[in-house]
Amino acid sequence: MLGYYEYFPQKRMNVSVKETGESKYKILVAEKDFEAGDVIYKEDPLVVALDSDLQQMGTHCSHCLRLIHKGMAIKPESDRLNAIYCSKECQVASKAESQNLLFTLESPLPPGMDQGLSSLTKPKREEAQKVFTDYLKSTGKTNPLLLARLLARQISLETAKFTPNQPGGIVEPPLTDEGSPGYGISDHIERLRYIDVNALEAERKMITEVLGSALPGLESTLPEDKHALAMGKIAYNAFGVCYSGGRDDKPVSTARPEDQERTRTPYGTSRQIGSGLYVVSAYLAHSCEPNVRPSFSSGTAELHLVASRAIKKGDQLTMAFVDVTQHPDETAEQARRRRRFELARGWRFKCECSRCVSDVTDEAEGDLGVGRDESKVEAAVSRVESGQAGIMPDTD
Ligand SMILES: [Zn+2]
Ligand SMILES: [Zn+2]
């Protein structure tokens, strides 16, 4: 029986997902040789969230994260998140995928199906959206927005099924090769690794209210266990989007170090302009001596995976989740300690890459506060993959 990983990632990406020995850890492997500087693949994010301060300033496209020149932006009239767009295409896509449901008072249902619902739900929707956007503004968080957009995108796909072939309607993102069973966003998300995080009930309620006030019934979309799991996946897998060297004016988070949002980026989360979820790149493991790096050289959230050195077919691809360079004011040992603490806090593992092992000195490291690797996969997924259950993918 052909499984999910026969069709995912698509062949055109030049990589495949393989399992490592005993631990059954999923890794990304090159399917051909590459020279240093080669682009291995380009990947669009499933969902993105602009950093909160940039969202408020209205300087970047809310959909592709492009910097917009003054006066060139498309600014929708009633958008509670203060979203602006670089193009009509970005506006249409964003609206259809999630923005309409989350941050406007327009009907979340296809034309002809609303039957007065949106005028009835208006006051509650307005209030719920205000609470959520105020929260995002005051905390500067992006992970709750990534989650809301992920849920909204899946809901929008469901409602679009009522009226197929609608112009401007949305379809599942093409993430698997032709001939595959009907894998959808939920199938991709289900397989991602996660860590245990402190999922806040207040955030769950806000998202639930935004969804439930728009479409009665949706308030049950996000029970507590699902919320914790989804936030753990976002925490583990989100990438920092950073182009042209990134920025140095990102507001410093006032959250406790253990509650700060961290994204995978070798440039440092403090240089990013936003975060995104990339389902293929999510399989890249960390190394302090990586052979690939994410690049955003198109000046958008499109991720280009670039080879940092020559790579042979069959090699595992690794990236640096954090800034692994040695800063001018650091010794090698201090740099080692800094990156290992960041990895332990953000991704809950003790790095055992060859550089970490060879850089080790007599100096005591101190307790990193994590086990060897605390990330995990959903129990249902590991059961299916070890052949203990015969669950078929969603084909409806
Ligand atoms: Zn755009
Ligand atoms: Zn390391």
Tab-separated table of C-alpha atoms in Angstrom, residues 56 67 85 112 160 186 233 245 259 274 333:
chain	number	residue	atom	x	y	z
A	56	GLN	CA	-0.269	48.083	12.586
A	67	LEU	CA	7.299	45.546	1.517
A	85	TYR	CA	-2.125	44.216	0.090
A	112	GLY	CA	-26.902	32.819	-1.926
A	160	ALA	CA	-16.346	26.350	-0.632
A	186	SER	CA	-5.379	18.534	8.011
A	233	LYS	CA	3.015	22.325	16.314
A	245	GLY	CA	19.266	40.979	5.792
A	259	ASP	CA	6.977	32.053	26.794
A	274	GLY	CA	6.731	37.729	10.136
A	333	GLU	CA	32.137	28.234	24.296
